[in-house]
């Protein structure tokens, strides 16, 4: 029994160490500039990110949750409106909806891709439905073509939750560029991460972009003149500067994630009862997470931990069963696909810098777990 972690779930030092001087230099220059809020680095990063995401506009905000909230709010979602959202997403997707007193309507995902199933979206539409929030879970693009058709047939807004899929695409159109306003997160562990909290909204609609700029800044575009009751949800100039430096490397990091994922899939195929990630033919997958499934999940996770391998569960409790949403009166069994995924999924370490030898150690430890069963 080894004590201590040999392979952490995530290690950001591989990507930060080589750029330490560059990050320190920009920190020093901002320190001396006295420009900390809504400065030139923020507008520079907003331009770079809009170009990266192939949208007209990107607006830097405080975090991914606020990016979702501001997107919904700018598009006019309000009390009582129904928003269709996958039953197996991270809680932030739901929190953004309920913060506006709108109603999350859960649609089950596809059991292979873990992304929201278009047929289940169709079945969830009522006269109160205003929006669909597809979540590109684990880094794989949803079937945005079908979802866009459903939205336009039913006059619905799309807000993509693109927190996990920066750079992914459906039929070569990037995630974060399909919806009316789309949110992403630069939480440090995301594929593109700040050195703290940050997020962005991407859109092709000038009016929506301007609305978000107002809402994130106290409802003001002129100091001390307030057009709407807004919020303080700005991205720091400092975080924007760090992100602009890191963005240049994102394509290389994504390619590395995809290579590690392909290696895992090669060395884990036909091990135990493992179900490995499935990639839809028209989607690209940027592997924010490499998620496997097994009915022995808890025992496997404990065994890996004993052998120094840290894993996580994304996510152990689906939103409809969270204590925070007890008042929605859902029960176990209401969304069996989400519940099955929650009971069986396990995310393996995956980050730029993870070596082939480390993957091999992880795979052989998993294999030895199943041999001992
Ligand atoms: C991380 C994440 C968010 C929230 O982003 P924060 O920056 O942490 O607020 C929202 N949705 C999904 C799917 C996420 O993974």
CSV table of C-alpha atoms and ligand atoms in Angstrom, one decimal:
chain,number,residue,atom,x,y,z
A,1,UNK,CA,0.0,0.0,0.0
A,2,UNK,CA,1.6,3.2,-1.1
A,3,UNK,CA,0.8,6.4,0.8
A,4,UNK,CA,0.5,9.7,-1.0
A,5,UNK,CA,-0.5,10.5,-4.5
A,6,UNK,CA,1.7,9.3,-7.3
A,7,UNK,CA,-0.5,10.6,-10.1
A,8,UNK,CA,-2.8,13.5,-9.2
A,9,UNK,CA,-6.1,14.0,-11.0
A,10,UNK,CA,-4.8,17.3,-12.4
A,11,UNK,CA,-1.4,19.0,-12.4
A,12,UNK,CA,-1.2,22.5,-13.9
A,13,UNK,CA,2.5,23.0,-13.3
A,14,UNK,CA,3.4,21.3,-16.7
A,15,UNK,CA,1.6,24.1,-18.6
A,16,UNK,CA,2.4,27.0,-16.2
A,17,UNK,CA,6.1,26.4,-15.6
A,18,UNK,CA,7.3,27.0,-19.2
A,19,UNK,CA,5.4,30.4,-19.3
A,20,UNK,CA,6.3,31.5,-15.7
A,21,UNK,CA,8.4,34.4,-16.9
A,22,UNK,CA,5.8,35.6,-19.4
A,23,UNK,CA,3.0,35.5,-16.7
A,24,UNK,CA,5.2,37.2,-14.1
A,25,UNK,CA,6.2,40.0,-16.6
A,26,UNK,CA,2.5,40.8,-17.5
A,27,UNK,CA,1.7,40.7,-13.8
A,28,UNK,CA,4.4,43.3,-13.1
A,29,UNK,CA,3.4,45.5,-15.9
A,30,UNK,CA,-0.3,45.5,-14.7
A,31,UNK,CA,0.8,46.1,-11.2
A,32,UNK,CA,2.6,49.2,-12.3
A,33,UNK,CA,-0.1,50.4,-14.7
A,34,UNK,CA,-2.8,50.8,-12.0
A,35,UNK,CA,-5.3,49.5,-14.5
A,36,UNK,CA,-7.0,46.6,-12.8
A,37,UNK,CA,-10.7,46.8,-14.0
A,38,UNK,CA,-11.9,46.9,-17.6
A,39,UNK,CA,-8.5,47.6,-18.9
A,40,UNK,CA,-6.7,47.1,-22.2
A,41,UNK,CA,-5.8,43.5,-21.5
A,42,UNK,CA,-9.5,42.6,-21.1
A,43,UNK,CA,-10.4,44.1,-24.5
A,44,UNK,CA,-7.4,42.4,-26.1
A,45,UNK,CA,-8.4,39.0,-24.7
A,46,UNK,CA,-12.0,39.6,-25.7
A,47,UNK,CA,-10.9,40.1,-29.3
A,48,UNK,CA,-8.5,37.1,-29.3
A,49,UNK,CA,-11.2,34.8,-27.8
A,50,UNK,CA,-13.9,36.0,-30.3
A,51,UNK,CA,-11.4,35.1,-33.1
A,52,UNK,CA,-10.6,31.8,-31.5
A,53,UNK,CA,-14.3,30.9,-31.1
A,54,UNK,CA,-15.3,32.3,-34.5
A,55,UNK,CA,-17.9,34.6,-33.1
A,56,UNK,CA,-18.4,38.3,-33.6
A,57,UNK,CA,-18.1,39.1,-29.9
A,58,UNK,CA,-16.7,37.7,-26.7
A,59,UNK,CA,-17.4,39.5,-23.4
A,60,UNK,CA,-15.2,38.7,-20.4
A,61,UNK,CA,-17.1,38.1,-17.2
A,62,UNK,CA,-16.4,36.9,-13.7
A,63,UNK,CA,-16.9,33.1,-14.1
A,64,UNK,CA,-18.8,30.4,-16.0
A,65,UNK,CA,-21.9,30.5,-13.8
A,66,UNK,CA,-22.2,34.3,-14.3
A,67,UNK,CA,-21.7,33.9,-18.0
A,68,UNK,CA,-24.6,31.5,-18.2
A,69,UNK,CA,-26.8,33.7,-16.0
A,70,UNK,CA,-26.0,36.9,-18.0
A,71,UNK,CA,-26.6,35.0,-21.3
A,72,UNK,CA,-30.1,33.9,-20.1
A,73,UNK,CA,-30.9,37.3,-18.6
A,74,UNK,CA,-29.7,39.3,-21.7
A,75,UNK,CA,-31.9,37.1,-23.9
A,76,UNK,CA,-34.9,37.9,-21.7
A,77,UNK,CA,-35.4,34.7,-19.7
A,78,UNK,CA,-37.5,35.5,-16.7
A,79,UNK,CA,-39.6,34.1,-13.9
A,80,UNK,CA,-41.7,31.1,-14.9
A,81,UNK,CA,-39.9,30.5,-18.2
A,82,UNK,CA,-38.9,26.9,-18.9
A,83,UNK,CA,-35.4,26.1,-19.9
A,84,UNK,CA,-34.6,22.6,-21.2
A,85,UNK,CA,-31.3,21.4,-19.8
A,86,UNK,CA,-29.6,18.0,-19.6
A,87,UNK,CA,-30.4,15.9,-16.5
A,88,UNK,CA,-26.7,15.0,-16.0
A,89,UNK,CA,-24.9,18.4,-16.0
A,90,UNK,CA,-22.8,20.3,-13.5
A,91,UNK,CA,-25.0,22.2,-11.0
A,92,UNK,CA,-24.0,25.6,-12.4
A,93,UNK,CA,-26.1,25.1,-15.5
A,94,UNK,CA,-29.1,24.7,-13.3
A,95,UNK,CA,-28.2,27.5,-10.8
A,96,UNK,CA,-28.1,30.0,-13.7
A,97,UNK,CA,-31.7,29.1,-14.6
A,98,UNK,CA,-33.0,29.2,-11.1
A,99,UNK,CA,-31.2,32.4,-10.2
A,100,UNK,CA,-33.6,34.1,-12.7
A,101,UNK,CA,-36.6,32.2,-11.1
A,102,UNK,CA,-36.9,30.3,-14.4
A,103,UNK,CA,-37.7,26.6,-14.4
A,104,UNK,CA,-35.1,23.9,-15.3
A,105,UNK,CA,-36.8,21.2,-17.3
A,106,UNK,CA,-34.5,18.1,-17.4
A,107,UNK,CA,-34.0,16.1,-20.6
A,108,UNK,CA,-32.1,12.9,-20.4
A,109,UNK,CA,-28.8,12.4,-22.2
A,110,UNK,CA,-27.8,9.8,-24.8
A,111,UNK,CA,-26.3,6.8,-23.0
A,112,UNK,CA,-23.3,6.7,-25.4
A,113,UNK,CA,-22.2,10.3,-25.7
A,114,UNK,CA,-23.6,11.5,-22.3
A,115,UNK,CA,-24.9,14.6,-24.2
A,116,UNK,CA,-28.5,15.8,-24.2
A,117,UNK,CA,-30.6,13.7,-26.6
A,118,UNK,CA,-32.5,15.8,-29.2
A,119,UNK,CA,-35.6,13.5,-29.1
A,120,UNK,CA,-35.9,14.1,-25.3
A,121,UNK,CA,-35.7,17.9,-26.0
A,122,UNK,CA,-38.6,17.6,-28.4
A,123,UNK,CA,-40.6,15.7,-25.8
A,124,UNK,CA,-39.9,18.3,-23.1
A,125,UNK,CA,-41.2,21.3,-25.0
A,126,UNK,CA,-44.3,23.0,-23.5
A,127,UNK,CA,-46.1,26.3,-24.1
A,128,UNK,CA,-43.8,27.8,-21.4
A,129,UNK,CA,-40.5,26.7,-23.0
A,130,UNK,CA,-38.3,29.6,-23.9
A,131,UNK,CA,-34.8,28.2,-24.2
A,132,UNK,CA,-32.6,25.1,-24.6
A,133,UNK,CA,-29.3,24.9,-22.8
A,134,UNK,CA,-27.1,22.2,-24.4
A,135,UNK,CA,-24.0,21.3,-22.4
A,136,UNK,CA,-21.1,19.9,-24.3
A,137,UNK,CA,-20.3,17.5,-21.5
A,138,UNK,CA,-16.8,16.3,-20.9
A,139,UNK,CA,-15.6,18.2,-24.0
A,140,UNK,CA,-17.7,16.5,-26.7
A,141,UNK,CA,-19.9,18.7,-28.9
A,142,UNK,CA,-23.6,18.1,-28.8
A,143,UNK,CA,-25.6,17.4,-32.0
A,144,UNK,CA,-26.0,21.1,-32.5
A,145,UNK,CA,-27.5,20.8,-36.0
A,146,UNK,CA,-30.6,18.9,-34.7
A,147,UNK,CA,-30.8,21.1,-31.6
A,148,UNK,CA,-30.7,24.3,-33.8
A,149,UNK,CA,-33.5,22.8,-36.0
A,150,UNK,CA,-35.6,22.1,-32.9
A,151,UNK,CA,-35.0,25.6,-31.6
A,152,UNK,CA,-35.9,27.3,-34.8
A,153,UNK,CA,-39.0,25.1,-35.4
A,154,UNK,CA,-40.3,26.0,-31.9
A,155,UNK,CA,-39.0,29.6,-31.7
A,156,UNK,CA,-36.7,28.8,-28.8
A,157,UNK,CA,-33.5,30.5,-27.7
A,158,UNK,CA,-30.2,28.5,-27.5
A,159,UNK,CA,-27.7,29.2,-24.8
A,160,UNK,CA,-24.7,26.8,-25.0
A,161,UNK,CA,-22.9,25.8,-21.8
A,162,UNK,CA,-19.5,25.6,-23.4
A,163,UNK,CA,-17.5,25.5,-20.1
A,164,UNK,CA,-15.9,22.1,-20.9
A,165,UNK,CA,-15.5,22.2,-24.7
A,166,UNK,CA,-13.5,25.2,-25.8
A,167,UNK,CA,-12.3,24.4,-29.3
A,168,UNK,CA,-14.7,21.5,-30.0
A,169,UNK,CA,-17.0,21.5,-33.0
A,170,UNK,CA,-20.1,19.9,-34.5
A,171,UNK,CA,-19.6,19.4,-38.2
A,172,UNK,CA,-16.6,21.8,-38.0
A,173,UNK,CA,-18.7,24.7,-36.6
A,174,UNK,CA,-17.3,25.5,-33.1
A,175,UNK,CA,-19.2,25.0,-29.9
A,176,UNK,CA,-20.0,28.4,-28.4
A,177,UNK,CA,-20.9,29.7,-31.8
A,178,UNK,CA,-24.2,28.0,-32.4
A,179,UNK,CA,-26.5,29.6,-29.8
A,180,UNK,CA,-27.8,33.1,-29.4
A,181,UNK,CA,-25.5,33.7,-26.4
A,182,UNK,CA,-23.1,31.1,-25.1
A,183,UNK,CA,-21.2,30.8,-21.9
A,184,UNK,CA,-17.8,29.4,-21.1
A,185,UNK,CA,-15.6,29.1,-18.0
A,186,UNK,CA,-12.0,29.8,-17.4
A,187,UNK,CA,-11.9,28.1,-14.0
A,188,UNK,CA,-8.2,27.0,-13.6
A,189,UNK,CA,-8.9,23.4,-14.3
A,190,UNK,CA,-10.9,24.0,-17.6
A,191,UNK,CA,-9.1,23.4,-20.9
A,192,UNK,CA,-8.3,27.1,-21.0
A,193,UNK,CA,-8.0,28.2,-17.4
A,194,UNK,CA,-7.2,31.5,-15.7
A,195,UNK,CA,-5.2,31.8,-12.4
A,196,UNK,CA,-8.5,32.3,-10.6
A,197,UNK,CA,-12.1,32.7,-11.6
A,198,UNK,CA,-13.1,34.0,-15.0
A,199,UNK,CA,-15.6,33.3,-17.8
A,200,UNK,CA,-16.9,34.6,-21.1
A,201,UNK,CA,-20.1,35.0,-23.2
A,202,UNK,CA,-19.7,34.5,-27.0
A,203,UNK,CA,-22.3,35.8,-29.4
A,204,UNK,CA,-22.9,37.0,-33.0
A,205,UNK,CA,-25.6,39.4,-31.9
A,206,UNK,CA,-24.4,43.0,-31.3
A,207,UNK,CA,-27.5,43.9,-29.2
A,208,UNK,CA,-26.9,40.9,-26.9
A,209,UNK,CA,-23.2,41.7,-26.6
A,210,UNK,CA,-24.0,45.3,-25.6
A,211,UNK,CA,-26.6,44.1,-23.1
A,212,UNK,CA,-24.1,41.8,-21.5
A,213,UNK,CA,-21.5,44.6,-21.3
A,214,UNK,CA,-24.0,46.7,-19.5
A,215,UNK,CA,-25.2,43.9,-17.2
A,216,UNK,CA,-21.7,42.9,-16.1
A,217,UNK,CA,-20.8,46.5,-15.2
A,218,UNK,CA,-23.6,47.8,-12.9
A,219,UNK,CA,-25.9,48.4,-15.9
A,220,UNK,CA,-23.6,51.3,-16.9
A,221,UNK,CA,-21.7,52.3,-20.0
A,222,UNK,CA,-20.8,55.7,-18.6
A,223,UNK,CA,-19.5,56.0,-15.1
A,224,UNK,CA,-22.3,56.7,-12.5
A,225,UNK,CA,-25.1,56.6,-15.2
A,226,UNK,CA,-27.1,53.4,-14.9
A,227,UNK,CA,-29.4,52.2,-17.7
A,228,UNK,CA,-30.5,49.0,-16.1
A,229,UNK,CA,-30.2,47.3,-12.7
A,230,UNK,CA,-27.0,45.4,-13.4
A,231,UNK,CA,-24.4,43.4,-11.6
A,232,UNK,CA,-20.7,43.4,-10.9
A,233,UNK,CA,-19.7,40.4,-13.0
A,234,UNK,CA,-16.5,41.7,-14.8
A,235,UNK,CA,-13.4,39.7,-15.7
A,236,UNK,CA,-10.3,41.1,-14.0
A,237,UNK,CA,-7.8,42.8,-16.4
A,238,UNK,CA,-5.1,40.6,-14.8
A,239,UNK,CA,-7.0,37.3,-15.5
A,240,UNK,CA,-7.6,38.5,-19.1
A,241,UNK,CA,-3.8,39.1,-19.5
A,242,UNK,CA,-3.0,35.6,-18.3
A,243,UNK,CA,-5.7,34.1,-20.5
A,244,UNK,CA,-4.4,35.9,-23.6
A,245,UNK,CA,-1.0,34.4,-23.0
A,246,UNK,CA,-2.4,30.9,-22.4
A,247,UNK,CA,-4.9,31.0,-25.3
A,248,UNK,CA,-2.1,30.8,-27.9
A,249,UNK,CA,-1.2,27.3,-26.5
A,250,UNK,CA,-4.8,26.0,-26.4
A,251,UNK,CA,-4.7,24.1,-29.7
A,252,UNK,CA,-1.5,22.3,-28.7
A,253,UNK,CA,-2.9,21.4,-25.3
A,254,UNK,CA,-6.1,20.2,-27.0
A,255,UNK,CA,-4.2,18.0,-29.4
A,256,UNK,CA,-2.2,16.6,-26.4
A,257,UNK,CA,-5.5,15.8,-24.5
A,258,UNK,CA,-6.8,14.0,-27.6
A,259,UNK,CA,-3.6,12.0,-27.9
A,260,UNK,CA,-3.7,10.9,-24.3
A,261,UNK,CA,-7.4,10.0,-24.6
A,262,UNK,CA,-6.7,7.9,-27.7
A,263,UNK,CA,-3.9,6.2,-25.8
A,264,UNK,CA,-6.2,5.4,-22.9
A,265,UNK,CA,-8.8,4.0,-25.3
A,266,UNK,CA,-6.2,1.8,-26.9
A,267,UNK,CA,-4.8,0.4,-23.6
A,268,UNK,CA,-8.1,0.1,-21.8
A,269,UNK,CA,-10.1,-1.6,-24.5
A,270,UNK,CA,-11.6,-4.9,-23.3
A,271,UNK,CA,-10.5,-4.4,-19.7
A,272,UNK,CA,-13.2,-5.7,-17.3
A,273,UNK,CA,-16.6,-4.3,-17.9
A,274,UNK,CA,-15.3,-0.9,-18.7
A,275,UNK,CA,-17.3,1.4,-21.0
A,276,UNK,CA,-14.9,3.9,-22.7
A,277,UNK,CA,-15.8,7.3,-24.2
A,278,UNK,CA,-17.7,7.1,-27.4
A,279,UNK,CA,-17.2,9.9,-30.0
A,280,UNK,CA,-20.1,10.8,-32.2
A,281,UNK,CA,-19.1,10.8,-35.9
A,282,UNK,CA,-19.9,14.5,-36.5
A,283,UNK,CA,-18.6,15.8,-33.2
A,284,UNK,CA,-15.1,16.6,-32.0
A,285,UNK,CA,-14.2,15.9,-28.5
A,286,UNK,CA,-11.6,18.1,-26.7
A,287,UNK,CA,-11.4,15.7,-23.7
A,288,UNK,CA,-11.8,18.1,-20.8
A,289,UNK,CA,-12.4,14.8,-19.0
A,290,UNK,CA,-11.8,11.1,-19.8
A,291,UNK,CA,-14.8,9.4,-18.3
A,292,UNK,CA,-15.1,5.6,-18.1
A,293,UNK,CA,-18.0,3.6,-16.6
A,294,UNK,CA,-18.1,0.4,-14.7
A,295,UNK,CA,-20.6,-1.2,-12.2
A,296,UNK,CA,-17.6,-1.6,-9.9
A,297,UNK,CA,-16.9,2.1,-9.8
A,298,UNK,CA,-16.6,2.7,-6.1
A,299,UNK,CA,-14.3,-0.3,-5.5
A,300,UNK,CA,-12.2,0.7,-8.6
A,301,UNK,CA,-11.8,4.3,-7.3
A,302,UNK,CA,-10.8,3.0,-3.9
A,303,UNK,CA,-8.2,0.6,-5.4
A,304,UNK,CA,-6.8,3.3,-7.6
A,305,UNK,CA,-6.5,5.6,-4.6
A,306,UNK,CA,-4.6,2.9,-2.7
A,307,UNK,CA,-2.2,2.8,-5.5
A,308,UNK,CA,-1.6,6.5,-5.6
A,309,UNK,CA,-3.9,7.4,-8.5
A,310,UNK,CA,-6.4,10.2,-7.9
A,311,UNK,CA,-9.7,10.1,-9.8
A,312,UNK,CA,-12.9,12.1,-9.6
A,313,UNK,CA,-16.6,11.6,-10.3
A,314,UNK,CA,-18.4,14.0,-12.6
A,315,UNK,CA,-20.9,14.0,-11.0
A,316,UNK,CA,-21.9,11.8,-8.1
A,317,UNK,CA,-25.4,13.3,-7.7
A,318,UNK,CA,-27.5,14.6,-10.6
A,319,UNK,CA,-29.1,18.0,-10.1
A,320,UNK,CA,-32.6,16.7,-9.6
A,321,UNK,CA,-31.5,14.8,-6.5
A,322,UNK,CA,-29.4,17.6,-5.0
A,323,UNK,CA,-30.5,18.9,-1.6
A,324,UNK,CA,-30.6,22.4,-3.0
A,325,UNK,CA,-33.4,21.4,-5.3
A,326,UNK,CA,-35.5,19.3,-2.9
A,327,UNK,CA,-38.4,21.7,-3.4
A,328,UNK,CA,-38.7,20.7,-7.0
A,329,UNK,CA,-39.9,17.3,-5.6
A,330,UNK,CA,-38.0,15.0,-7.9
A,331,UNK,CA,-37.3,11.4,-6.7
A,332,UNK,CA,-34.7,8.8,-7.4
A,333,UNK,CA,-35.8,7.0,-10.6
A,334,UNK,CA,-37.1,10.1,-12.3
A,335,UNK,CA,-34.1,10.4,-14.6
A,336,UNK,CA,-32.7,6.9,-14.8
A,337,UNK,CA,-30.0,7.7,-17.4
A,338,UNK,CA,-28.5,10.5,-15.4
A,339,UNK,CA,-28.7,8.4,-12.3
A,340,UNK,CA,-27.0,5.4,-13.9
A,341,UNK,CA,-24.2,7.7,-15.2
A,342,UNK,CA,-23.8,9.2,-11.8
A,343,UNK,CA,-23.5,5.7,-10.2
A,344,UNK,CA,-21.0,4.3,-12.6
A,345,UNK,CA,-18.8,7.1,-14.0
A,346,UNK,CA,-15.2,7.7,-13.1
A,347,UNK,CA,-12.8,10.4,-14.5
A,348,UNK,CA,-9.2,9.4,-15.0
A,349,UNK,CA,-6.3,11.9,-14.7
A,350,UNK,CA,-5.9,13.8,-18.0
A,351,UNK,CA,-3.9,16.9,-18.6
A,352,UNK,CA,-1.1,18.2,-20.8
A,353,UNK,CA,2.1,16.8,-19.5
A,354,UNK,CA,0.6,13.4,-18.3
A,355,UNK,CA,3.1,10.9,-19.7
A,356,UNK,CA,2.5,7.7,-21.6
A,357,UNK,CA,4.2,5.8,-18.7
A,358,UNK,CA,1.8,7.4,-16.3
A,359,UNK,CA,-1.2,6.4,-18.5
A,360,UNK,CA,0.3,2.9,-18.7
A,361,UNK,CA,0.6,2.7,-14.9
A,362,UNK,CA,-3.0,3.8,-14.6
A,363,UNK,CA,-4.2,1.2,-17.2
A,364,UNK,CA,-2.2,-1.6,-15.7
A,365,UNK,CA,-3.5,-0.8,-12.2
A,366,UNK,CA,-7.1,-0.8,-13.5
A,367,UNK,CA,-6.4,-4.2,-15.2
A,368,UNK,CA,-5.0,-5.6,-12.0
A,369,UNK,CA,-8.2,-4.5,-10.2
A,370,UNK,CA,-10.3,-6.5,-12.6
A,371,UNK,CA,-8.0,-9.5,-12.4
A,372,UNK,CA,-8.5,-9.6,-8.6
A,373,UNK,CA,-12.3,-9.4,-8.8
B,1,LIG,C1,-17.2,24.7,-14.7
B,1,LIG,C2,-18.5,24.6,-15.3
B,1,LIG,C3,-19.4,25.7,-15.1
B,1,LIG,C4,-19.2,26.9,-14.2
B,1,LIG,O1,-18.0,27.5,-14.4
B,1,LIG,P1,-17.4,28.4,-13.2
B,1,LIG,O2,-16.4,29.2,-13.9
B,1,LIG,O3,-16.8,27.4,-12.2
B,1,LIG,O4,-18.5,29.2,-12.6
B,1,LIG,C5,-20.7,25.6,-15.8
B,1,LIG,N1,-21.0,24.5,-16.5
B,1,LIG,C6,-20.2,23.5,-16.6
B,1,LIG,C7,-20.7,22.3,-17.5
B,1,LIG,C8,-18.9,23.5,-16.0
B,1,LIG,O5,-18.1,22.4,-16.2
